[in-house]
PDB file of C-alpha atoms in Angstrom:
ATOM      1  CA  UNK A   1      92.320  83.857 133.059  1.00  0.00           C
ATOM      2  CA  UNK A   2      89.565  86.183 134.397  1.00  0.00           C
ATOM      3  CA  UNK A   3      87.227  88.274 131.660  1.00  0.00           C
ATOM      4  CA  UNK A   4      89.101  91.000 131.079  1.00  0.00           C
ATOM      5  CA  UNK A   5      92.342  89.340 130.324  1.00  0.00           C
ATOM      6  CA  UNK A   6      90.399  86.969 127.861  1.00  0.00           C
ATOM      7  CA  UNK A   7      89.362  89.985 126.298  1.00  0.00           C
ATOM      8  CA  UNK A   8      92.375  91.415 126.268  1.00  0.00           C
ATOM      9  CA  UNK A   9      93.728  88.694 124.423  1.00  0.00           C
ATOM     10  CA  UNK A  10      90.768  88.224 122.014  1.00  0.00           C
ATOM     11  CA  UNK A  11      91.279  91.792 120.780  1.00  0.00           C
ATOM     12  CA  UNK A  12      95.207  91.277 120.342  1.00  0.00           C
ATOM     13  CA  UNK A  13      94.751  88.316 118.403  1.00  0.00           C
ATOM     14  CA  UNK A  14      92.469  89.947 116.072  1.00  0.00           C
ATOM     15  CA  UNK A  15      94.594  93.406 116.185  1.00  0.00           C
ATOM     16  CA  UNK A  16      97.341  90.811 114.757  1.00  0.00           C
ATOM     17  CA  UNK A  17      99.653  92.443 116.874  1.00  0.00           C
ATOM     18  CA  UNK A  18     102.204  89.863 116.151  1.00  0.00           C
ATOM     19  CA  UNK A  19     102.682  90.973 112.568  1.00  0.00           C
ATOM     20  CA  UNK A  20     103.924  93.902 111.093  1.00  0.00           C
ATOM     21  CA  UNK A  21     102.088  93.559 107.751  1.00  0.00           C
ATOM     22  CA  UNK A  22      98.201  93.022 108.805  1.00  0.00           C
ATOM     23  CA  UNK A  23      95.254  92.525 107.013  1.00  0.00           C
ATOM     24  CA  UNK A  24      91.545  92.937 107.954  1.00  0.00           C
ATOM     25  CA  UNK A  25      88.249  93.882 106.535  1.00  0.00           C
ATOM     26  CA  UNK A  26      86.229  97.622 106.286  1.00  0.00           C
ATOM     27  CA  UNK A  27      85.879  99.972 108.625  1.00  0.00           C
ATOM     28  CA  UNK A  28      85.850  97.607 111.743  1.00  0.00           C
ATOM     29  CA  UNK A  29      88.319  95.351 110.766  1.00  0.00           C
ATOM     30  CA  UNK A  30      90.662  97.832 109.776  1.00  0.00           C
ATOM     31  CA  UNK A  31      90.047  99.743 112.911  1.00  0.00           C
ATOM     32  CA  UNK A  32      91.383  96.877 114.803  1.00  0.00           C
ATOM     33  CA  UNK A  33      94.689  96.043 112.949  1.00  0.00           C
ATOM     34  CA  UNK A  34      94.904 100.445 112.265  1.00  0.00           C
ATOM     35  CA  UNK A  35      94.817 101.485 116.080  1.00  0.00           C
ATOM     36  CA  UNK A  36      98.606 100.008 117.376  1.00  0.00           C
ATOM     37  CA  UNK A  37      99.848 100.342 113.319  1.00  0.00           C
ATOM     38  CA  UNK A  38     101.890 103.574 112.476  1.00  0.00           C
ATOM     39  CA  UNK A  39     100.710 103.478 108.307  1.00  0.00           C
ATOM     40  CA  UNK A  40      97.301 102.342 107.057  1.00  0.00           C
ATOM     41  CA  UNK A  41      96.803 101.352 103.124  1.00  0.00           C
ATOM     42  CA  UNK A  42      93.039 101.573 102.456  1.00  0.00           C
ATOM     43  CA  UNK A  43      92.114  99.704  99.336  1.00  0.00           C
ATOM     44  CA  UNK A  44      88.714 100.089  97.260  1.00  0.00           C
ATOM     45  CA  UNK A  45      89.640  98.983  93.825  1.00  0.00           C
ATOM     46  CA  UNK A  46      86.101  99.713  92.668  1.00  0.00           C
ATOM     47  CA  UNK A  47      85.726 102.507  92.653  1.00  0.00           C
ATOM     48  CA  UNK A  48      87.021 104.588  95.541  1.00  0.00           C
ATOM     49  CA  UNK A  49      91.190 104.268  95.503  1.00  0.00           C
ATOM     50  CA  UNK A  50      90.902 103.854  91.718  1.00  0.00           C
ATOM     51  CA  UNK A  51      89.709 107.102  91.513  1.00  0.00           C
ATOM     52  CA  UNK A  52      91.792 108.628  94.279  1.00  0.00           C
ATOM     53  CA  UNK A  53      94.854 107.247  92.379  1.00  0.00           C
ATOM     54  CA  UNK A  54      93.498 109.309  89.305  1.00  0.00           C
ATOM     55  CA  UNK A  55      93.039 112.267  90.779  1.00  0.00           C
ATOM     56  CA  UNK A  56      96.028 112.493  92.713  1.00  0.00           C
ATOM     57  CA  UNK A  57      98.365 111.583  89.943  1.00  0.00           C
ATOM     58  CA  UNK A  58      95.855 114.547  87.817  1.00  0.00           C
ATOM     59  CA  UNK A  59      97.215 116.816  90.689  1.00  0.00           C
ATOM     60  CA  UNK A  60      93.973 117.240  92.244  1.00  0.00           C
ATOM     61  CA  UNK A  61      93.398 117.325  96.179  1.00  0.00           C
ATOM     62  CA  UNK A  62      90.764 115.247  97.702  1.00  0.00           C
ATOM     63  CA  UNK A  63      88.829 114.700 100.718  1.00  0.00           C
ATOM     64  CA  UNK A  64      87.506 111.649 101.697  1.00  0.00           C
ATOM     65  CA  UNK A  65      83.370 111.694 102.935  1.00  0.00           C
ATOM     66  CA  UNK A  66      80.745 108.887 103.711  1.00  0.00           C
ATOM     67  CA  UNK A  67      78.087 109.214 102.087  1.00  0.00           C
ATOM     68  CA  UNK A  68      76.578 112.104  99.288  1.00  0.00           C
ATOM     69  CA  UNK A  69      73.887 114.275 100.602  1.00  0.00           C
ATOM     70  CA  UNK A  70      73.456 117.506 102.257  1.00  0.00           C
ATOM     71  CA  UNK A  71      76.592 117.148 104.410  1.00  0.00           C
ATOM     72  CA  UNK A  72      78.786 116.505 101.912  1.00  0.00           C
ATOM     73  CA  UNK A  73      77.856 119.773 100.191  1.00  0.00           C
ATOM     74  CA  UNK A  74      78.208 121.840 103.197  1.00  0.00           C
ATOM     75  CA  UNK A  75      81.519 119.756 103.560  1.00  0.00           C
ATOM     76  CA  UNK A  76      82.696 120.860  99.872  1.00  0.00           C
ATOM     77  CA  UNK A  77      81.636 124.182 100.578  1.00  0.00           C
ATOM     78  CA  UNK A  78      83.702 125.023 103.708  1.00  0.00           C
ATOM     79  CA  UNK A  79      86.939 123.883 101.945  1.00  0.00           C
ATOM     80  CA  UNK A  80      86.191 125.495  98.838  1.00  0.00           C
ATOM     81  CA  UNK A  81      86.056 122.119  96.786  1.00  0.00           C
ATOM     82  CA  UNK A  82      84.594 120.669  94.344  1.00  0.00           C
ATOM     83  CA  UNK A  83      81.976 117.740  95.011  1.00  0.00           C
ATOM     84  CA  UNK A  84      82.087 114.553  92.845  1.00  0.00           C
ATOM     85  CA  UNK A  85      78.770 113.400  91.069  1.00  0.00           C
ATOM     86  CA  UNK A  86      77.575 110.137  91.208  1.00  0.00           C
ATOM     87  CA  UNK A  87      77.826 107.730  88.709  1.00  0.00           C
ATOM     88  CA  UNK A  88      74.453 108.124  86.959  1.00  0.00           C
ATOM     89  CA  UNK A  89      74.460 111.498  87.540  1.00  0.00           C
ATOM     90  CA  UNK A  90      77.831 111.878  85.563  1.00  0.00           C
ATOM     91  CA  UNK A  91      76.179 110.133  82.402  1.00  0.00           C
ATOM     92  CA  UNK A  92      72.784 112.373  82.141  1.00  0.00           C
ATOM     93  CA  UNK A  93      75.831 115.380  82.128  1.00  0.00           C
ATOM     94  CA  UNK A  94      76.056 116.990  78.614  1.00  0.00           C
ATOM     95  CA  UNK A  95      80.472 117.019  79.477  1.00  0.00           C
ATOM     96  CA  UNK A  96      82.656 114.967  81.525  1.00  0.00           C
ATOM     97  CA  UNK A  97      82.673 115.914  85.115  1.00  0.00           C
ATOM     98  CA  UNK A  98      84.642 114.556  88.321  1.00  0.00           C
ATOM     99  CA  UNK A  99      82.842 111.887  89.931  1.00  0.00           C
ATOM    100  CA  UNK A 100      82.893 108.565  91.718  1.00  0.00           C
ATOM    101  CA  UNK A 101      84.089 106.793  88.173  1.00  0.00           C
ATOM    102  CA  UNK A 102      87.163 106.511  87.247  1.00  0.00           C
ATOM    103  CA  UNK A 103      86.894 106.432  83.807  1.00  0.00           C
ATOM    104  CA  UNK A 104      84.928 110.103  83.850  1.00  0.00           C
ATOM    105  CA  UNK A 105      87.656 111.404  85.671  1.00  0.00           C
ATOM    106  CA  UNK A 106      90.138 110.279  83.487  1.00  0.00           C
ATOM    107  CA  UNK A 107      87.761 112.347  80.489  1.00  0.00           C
ATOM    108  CA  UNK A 108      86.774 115.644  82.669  1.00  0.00           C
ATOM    109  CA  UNK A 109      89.168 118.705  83.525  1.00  0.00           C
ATOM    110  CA  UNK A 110      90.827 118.282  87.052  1.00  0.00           C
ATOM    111  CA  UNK A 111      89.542 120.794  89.889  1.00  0.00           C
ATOM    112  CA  UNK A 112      91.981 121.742  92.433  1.00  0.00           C
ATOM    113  CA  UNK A 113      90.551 119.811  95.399  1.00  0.00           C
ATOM    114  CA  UNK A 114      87.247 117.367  94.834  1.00  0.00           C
ATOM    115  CA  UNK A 115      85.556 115.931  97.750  1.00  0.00           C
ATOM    116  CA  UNK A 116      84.881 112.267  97.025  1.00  0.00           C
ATOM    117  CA  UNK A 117      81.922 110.514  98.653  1.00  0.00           C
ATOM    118  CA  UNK A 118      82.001 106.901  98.695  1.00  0.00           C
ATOM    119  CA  UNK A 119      80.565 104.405 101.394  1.00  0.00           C
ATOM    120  CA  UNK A 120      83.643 101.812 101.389  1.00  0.00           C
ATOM    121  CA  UNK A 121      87.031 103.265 101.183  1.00  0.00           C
ATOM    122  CA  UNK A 122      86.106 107.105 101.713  1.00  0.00           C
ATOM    123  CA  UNK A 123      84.260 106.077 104.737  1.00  0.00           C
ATOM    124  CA  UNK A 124      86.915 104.101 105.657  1.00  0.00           C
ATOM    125  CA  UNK A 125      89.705 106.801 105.533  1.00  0.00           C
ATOM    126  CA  UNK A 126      88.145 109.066 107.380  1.00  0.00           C
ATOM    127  CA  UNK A 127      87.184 107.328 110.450  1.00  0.00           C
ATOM    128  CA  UNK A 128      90.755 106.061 110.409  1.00  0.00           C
ATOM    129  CA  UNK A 129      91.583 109.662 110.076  1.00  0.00           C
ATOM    130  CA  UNK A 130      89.243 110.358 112.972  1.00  0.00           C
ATOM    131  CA  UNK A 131      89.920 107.480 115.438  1.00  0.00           C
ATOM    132  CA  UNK A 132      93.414 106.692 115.211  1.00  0.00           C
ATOM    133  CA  UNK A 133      96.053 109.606 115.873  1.00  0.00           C
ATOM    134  CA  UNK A 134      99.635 109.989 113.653  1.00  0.00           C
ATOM    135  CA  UNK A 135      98.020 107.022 111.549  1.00  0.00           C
ATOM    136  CA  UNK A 136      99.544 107.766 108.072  1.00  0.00           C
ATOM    137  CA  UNK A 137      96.944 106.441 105.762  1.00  0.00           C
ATOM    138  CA  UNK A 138      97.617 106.262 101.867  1.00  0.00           C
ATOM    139  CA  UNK A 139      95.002 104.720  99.180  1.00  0.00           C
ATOM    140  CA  UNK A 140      96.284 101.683  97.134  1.00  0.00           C
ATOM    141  CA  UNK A 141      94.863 100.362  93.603  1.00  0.00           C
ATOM    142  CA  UNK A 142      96.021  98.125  91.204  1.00  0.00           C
ATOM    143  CA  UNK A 143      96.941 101.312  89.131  1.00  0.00           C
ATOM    144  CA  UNK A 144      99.287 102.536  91.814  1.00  0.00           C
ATOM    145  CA  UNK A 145     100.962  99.530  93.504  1.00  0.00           C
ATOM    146  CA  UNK A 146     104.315  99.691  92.605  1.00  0.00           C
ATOM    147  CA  UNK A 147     104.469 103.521  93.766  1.00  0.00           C
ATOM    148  CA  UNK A 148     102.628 102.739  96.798  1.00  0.00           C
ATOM    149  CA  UNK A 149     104.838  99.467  97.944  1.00  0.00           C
ATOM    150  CA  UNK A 150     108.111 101.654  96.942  1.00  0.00           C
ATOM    151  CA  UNK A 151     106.894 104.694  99.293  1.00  0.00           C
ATOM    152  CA  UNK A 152     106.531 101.871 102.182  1.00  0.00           C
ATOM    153  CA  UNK A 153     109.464  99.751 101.679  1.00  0.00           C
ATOM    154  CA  UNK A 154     111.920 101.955 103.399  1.00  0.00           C
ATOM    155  CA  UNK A 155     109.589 102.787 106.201  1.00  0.00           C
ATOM    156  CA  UNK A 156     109.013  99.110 106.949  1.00  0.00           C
ATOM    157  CA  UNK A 157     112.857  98.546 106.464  1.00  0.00           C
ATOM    158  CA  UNK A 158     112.781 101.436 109.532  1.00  0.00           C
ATOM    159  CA  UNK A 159     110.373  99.703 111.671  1.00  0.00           C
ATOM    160  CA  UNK A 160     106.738 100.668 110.625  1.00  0.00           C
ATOM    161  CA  UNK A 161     104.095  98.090 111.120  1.00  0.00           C
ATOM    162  CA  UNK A 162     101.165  98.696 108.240  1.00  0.00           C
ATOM    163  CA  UNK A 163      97.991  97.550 108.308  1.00  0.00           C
ATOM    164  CA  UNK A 164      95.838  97.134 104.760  1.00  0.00           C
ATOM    165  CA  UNK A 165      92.369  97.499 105.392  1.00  0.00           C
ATOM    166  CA  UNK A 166      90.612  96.090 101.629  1.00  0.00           C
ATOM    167  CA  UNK A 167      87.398  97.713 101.844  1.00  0.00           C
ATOM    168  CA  UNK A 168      84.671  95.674 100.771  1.00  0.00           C
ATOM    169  CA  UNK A 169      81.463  95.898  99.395  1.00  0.00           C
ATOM    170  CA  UNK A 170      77.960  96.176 101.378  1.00  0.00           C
ATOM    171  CA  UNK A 171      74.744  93.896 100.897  1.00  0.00           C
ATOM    172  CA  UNK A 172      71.646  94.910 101.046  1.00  0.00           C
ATOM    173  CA  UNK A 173      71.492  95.235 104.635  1.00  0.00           C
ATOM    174  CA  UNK A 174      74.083  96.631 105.612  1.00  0.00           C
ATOM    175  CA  UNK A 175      76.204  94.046 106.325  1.00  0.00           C
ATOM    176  CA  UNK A 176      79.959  93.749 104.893  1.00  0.00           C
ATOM    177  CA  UNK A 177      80.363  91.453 101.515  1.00  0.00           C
ATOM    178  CA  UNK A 178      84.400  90.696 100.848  1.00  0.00           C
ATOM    179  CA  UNK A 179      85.250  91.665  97.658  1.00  0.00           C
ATOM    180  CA  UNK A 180      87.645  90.108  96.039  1.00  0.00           C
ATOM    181  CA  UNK A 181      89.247  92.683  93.817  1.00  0.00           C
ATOM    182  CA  UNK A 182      90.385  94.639  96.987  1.00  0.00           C
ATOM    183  CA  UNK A 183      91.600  91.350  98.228  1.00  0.00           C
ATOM    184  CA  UNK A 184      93.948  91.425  94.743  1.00  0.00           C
ATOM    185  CA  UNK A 185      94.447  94.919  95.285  1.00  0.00           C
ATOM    186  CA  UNK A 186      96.160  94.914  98.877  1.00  0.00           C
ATOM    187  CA  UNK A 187      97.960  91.585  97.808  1.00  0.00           C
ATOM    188  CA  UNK A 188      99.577  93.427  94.556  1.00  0.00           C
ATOM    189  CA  UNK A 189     101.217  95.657  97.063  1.00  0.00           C
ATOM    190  CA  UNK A 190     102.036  92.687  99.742  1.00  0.00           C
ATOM    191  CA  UNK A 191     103.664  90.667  97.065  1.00  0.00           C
ATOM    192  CA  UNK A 192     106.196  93.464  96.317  1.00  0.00           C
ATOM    193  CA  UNK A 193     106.645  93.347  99.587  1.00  0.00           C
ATOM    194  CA  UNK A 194     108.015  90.070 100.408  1.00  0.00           C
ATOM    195  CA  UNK A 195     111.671  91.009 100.172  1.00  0.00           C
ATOM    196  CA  UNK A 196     111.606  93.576 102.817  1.00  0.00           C
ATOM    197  CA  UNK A 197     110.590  91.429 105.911  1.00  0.00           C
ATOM    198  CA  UNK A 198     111.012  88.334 107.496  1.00  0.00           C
ATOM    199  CA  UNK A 199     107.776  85.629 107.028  1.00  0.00           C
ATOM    200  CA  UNK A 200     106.879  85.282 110.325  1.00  0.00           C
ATOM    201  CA  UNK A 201     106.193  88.982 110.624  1.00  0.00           C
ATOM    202  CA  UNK A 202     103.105  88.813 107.926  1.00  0.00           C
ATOM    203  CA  UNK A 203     100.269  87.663 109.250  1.00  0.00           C
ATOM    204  CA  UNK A 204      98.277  85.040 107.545  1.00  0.00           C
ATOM    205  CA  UNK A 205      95.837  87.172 106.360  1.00  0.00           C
ATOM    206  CA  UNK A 206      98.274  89.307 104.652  1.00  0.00           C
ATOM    207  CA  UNK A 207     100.306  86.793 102.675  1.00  0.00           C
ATOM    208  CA  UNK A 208      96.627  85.296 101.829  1.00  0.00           C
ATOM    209  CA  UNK A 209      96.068  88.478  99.930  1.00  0.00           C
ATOM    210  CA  UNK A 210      99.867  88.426  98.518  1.00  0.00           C
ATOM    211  CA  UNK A 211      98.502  84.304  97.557  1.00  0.00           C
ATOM    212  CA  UNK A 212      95.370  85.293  95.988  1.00  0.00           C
ATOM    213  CA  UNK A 213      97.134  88.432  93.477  1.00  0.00           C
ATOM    214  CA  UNK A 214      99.684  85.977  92.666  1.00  0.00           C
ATOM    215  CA  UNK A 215      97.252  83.388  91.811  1.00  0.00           C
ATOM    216  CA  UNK A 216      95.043  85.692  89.595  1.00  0.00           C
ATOM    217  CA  UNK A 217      97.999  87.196  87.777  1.00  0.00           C
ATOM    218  CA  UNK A 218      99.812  83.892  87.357  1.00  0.00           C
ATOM    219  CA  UNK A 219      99.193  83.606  83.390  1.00  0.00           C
ATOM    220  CA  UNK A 220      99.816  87.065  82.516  1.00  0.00           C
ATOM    221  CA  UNK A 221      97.980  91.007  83.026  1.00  0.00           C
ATOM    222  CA  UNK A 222      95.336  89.873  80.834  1.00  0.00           C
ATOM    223  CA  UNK A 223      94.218  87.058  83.337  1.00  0.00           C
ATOM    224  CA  UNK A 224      93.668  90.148  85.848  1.00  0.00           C
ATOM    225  CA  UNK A 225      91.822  92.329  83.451  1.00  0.00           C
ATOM    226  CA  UNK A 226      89.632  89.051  82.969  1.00  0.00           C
ATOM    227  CA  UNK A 227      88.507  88.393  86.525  1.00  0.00           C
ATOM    228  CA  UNK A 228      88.173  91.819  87.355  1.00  0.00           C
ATOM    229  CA  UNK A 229      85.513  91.875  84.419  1.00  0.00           C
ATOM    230  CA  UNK A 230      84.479  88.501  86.061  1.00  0.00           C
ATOM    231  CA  UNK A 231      84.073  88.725  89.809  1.00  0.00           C
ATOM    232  CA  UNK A 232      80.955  90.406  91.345  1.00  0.00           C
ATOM    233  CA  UNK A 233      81.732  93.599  91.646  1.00  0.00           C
ATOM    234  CA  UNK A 234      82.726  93.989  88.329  1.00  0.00           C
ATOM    235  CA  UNK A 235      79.790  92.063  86.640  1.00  0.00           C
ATOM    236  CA  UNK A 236      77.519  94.678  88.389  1.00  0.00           C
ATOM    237  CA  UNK A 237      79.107  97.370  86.752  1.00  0.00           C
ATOM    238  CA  UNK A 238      79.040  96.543  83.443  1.00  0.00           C
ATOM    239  CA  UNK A 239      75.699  95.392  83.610  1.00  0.00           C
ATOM    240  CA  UNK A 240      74.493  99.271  84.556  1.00  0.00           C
ATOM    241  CA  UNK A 241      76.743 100.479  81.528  1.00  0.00           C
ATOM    242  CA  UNK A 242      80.098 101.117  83.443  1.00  0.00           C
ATOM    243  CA  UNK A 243      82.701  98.825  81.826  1.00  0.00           C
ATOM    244  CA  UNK A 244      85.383 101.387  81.384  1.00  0.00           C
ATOM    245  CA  UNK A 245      85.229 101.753  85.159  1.00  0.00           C
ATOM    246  CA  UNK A 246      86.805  98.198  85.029  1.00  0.00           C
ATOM    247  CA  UNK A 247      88.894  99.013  82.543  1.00  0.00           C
ATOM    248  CA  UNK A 248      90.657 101.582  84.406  1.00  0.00           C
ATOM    249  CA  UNK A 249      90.962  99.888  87.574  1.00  0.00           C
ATOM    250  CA  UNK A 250      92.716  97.138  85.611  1.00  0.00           C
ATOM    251  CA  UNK A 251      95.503  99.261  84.517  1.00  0.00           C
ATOM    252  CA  UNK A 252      98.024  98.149  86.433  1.00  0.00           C
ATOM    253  CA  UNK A 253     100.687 100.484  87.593  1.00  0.00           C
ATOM    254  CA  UNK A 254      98.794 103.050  85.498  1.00  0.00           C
ATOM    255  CA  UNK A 255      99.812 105.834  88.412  1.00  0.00           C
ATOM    256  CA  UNK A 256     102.718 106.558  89.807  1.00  0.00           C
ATOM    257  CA  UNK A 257     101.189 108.124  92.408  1.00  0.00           C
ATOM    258  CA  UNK A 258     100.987 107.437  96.106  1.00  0.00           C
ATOM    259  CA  UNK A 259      97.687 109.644  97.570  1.00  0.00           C
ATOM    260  CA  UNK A 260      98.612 110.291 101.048  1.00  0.00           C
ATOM    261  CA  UNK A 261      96.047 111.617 103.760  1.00  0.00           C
ATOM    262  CA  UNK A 262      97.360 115.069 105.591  1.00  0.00           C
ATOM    263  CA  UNK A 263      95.019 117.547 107.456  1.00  0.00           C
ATOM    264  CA  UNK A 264      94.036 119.467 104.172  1.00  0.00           C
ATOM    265  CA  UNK A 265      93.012 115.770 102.016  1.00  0.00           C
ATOM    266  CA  UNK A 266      94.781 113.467 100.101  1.00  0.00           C
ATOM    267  CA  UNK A 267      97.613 114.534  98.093  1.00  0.00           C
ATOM    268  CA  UNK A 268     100.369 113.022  96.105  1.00  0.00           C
ATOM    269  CA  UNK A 269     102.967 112.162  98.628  1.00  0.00           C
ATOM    270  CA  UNK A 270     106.575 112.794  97.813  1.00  0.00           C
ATOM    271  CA  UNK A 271     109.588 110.713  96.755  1.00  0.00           C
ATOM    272  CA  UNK A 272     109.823 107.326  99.171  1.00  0.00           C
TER     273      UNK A 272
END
């Protein structure tokens, strides 16, 4: 086997062509198993497809951006949205306004279409938007899993490979850090899945997801609620003040809502 067929087959293997439910990690991970998939399910349970879930259940339209600075707001402008406020910047408000947190836009007025910044999931859906042509992508939570594995189930039962891309977290430098609530997240969706395809067309990655949910949920909704106050991600944000983001990311099925990304943003998508 010369170079170029060992590379070849390095980037199959980890494109987990084999399977037609796939699992890999942020933007490059997800890039891989996304480019031969036809449906991507992005999943950033804090905050980004929490939020998304929110808002597109609240009616709003949303477009996904990277980061927030001076191109978002020229972004927002052009479309004739709204931009989302940070986190901190939501709290020195004197009224609830749409940003990042879930729990603030649960309390503000919806806007017709809100750009959302984040770094994970937002940056995520976009350069899947960007890079991989007639990808459908849709956002997944723990408050919308039901209504997002019902909207696939009949499109896997026709064929459709989809690859769920858990978004992560980023250290300090950069670099991606797992997070395991998105790992629950995409496995809440995989393990109403299970019915719908044979085994041996999961990859292991994907039915370690649809492993770990079942393992976290195993003594009841309350257990989930629990570690999602527990793990990392959610430790650091109620240290800053933001518990009742974790709250509402905890809801389970508190959406039934399925935010689909078309050429104008995210809306709701319709019946499955």
């Amino acid at each position: 086997m010369d170079l170029d067929q060992r590379a070849a087959a390095k980037a199959a293997a980890h494109a987990q062509h084999g399977a037609r439910l796939r699992l890999d990690w942020g933007p490059t991970g997800g890039g891989s198993i996304a480019a031969a998939a036809d449906i991507a399910v992005v999943v950033d349970v804090l905050s980004f497809t929490t939020t998304l879930s929110i808002a597109a259940a609240r009616g709003m339209r949303v477009y996904p951006f990277g980061w927030k600075d001076e191109r978002a707001a020229s972004f927002a402008a052009e479309r004739n949205a709204s931009l989302a406020v940070g986190r901190f910047e939501a709290r020195s408000l004197d009224r609830p306004t749409a940003s990042l947190s879930p729990a603030e836009l649960l309390r503000s007025e919806p806007v017709p279409r809100l750009v959302l910044p984040s770094p994970n999931g937002s940056t995520i859906c976009a350069a899947l938007e960007a890079d991989v042509p007639d990808l459908q992508i849709v956002g997944a939570s723990l408050r919308n899993r039901t209504a997002v594995a019902s909207w696939l189930r009949p499109r896997i039962a026709d064929g459709a490979s989809v690859a769920f891309v858990p978004a992560g977290e980023r250290w300090p430098d950069g670099s991606l850090r797992p997070a395991v609530e998105d790992l629950w997240g995409a496995g809440a969706v995989l393990d109403l899945l299970r019915d719908t395809i044979q085994r041996d067309e999961t990859s292991p990655e994907a039915e370690h997801a649809a492993a770990a949910y079942r393992a976290v949920v195993e003594g009841g909704p309350d257990c989930l609620r629990d570690a999602l106050r527990q793990c990392a991600s959610g430790q650091e944000l109620i240290a800053v003040g933001f518990g009742d983001d974790v709250e509402a990311a905890a809801e389970l099925d508190g959406d039934d809502v399925v935010p689909l990304l078309t050429a104008d943003g995210f809306v709701a998508a319709g019946p499955a």
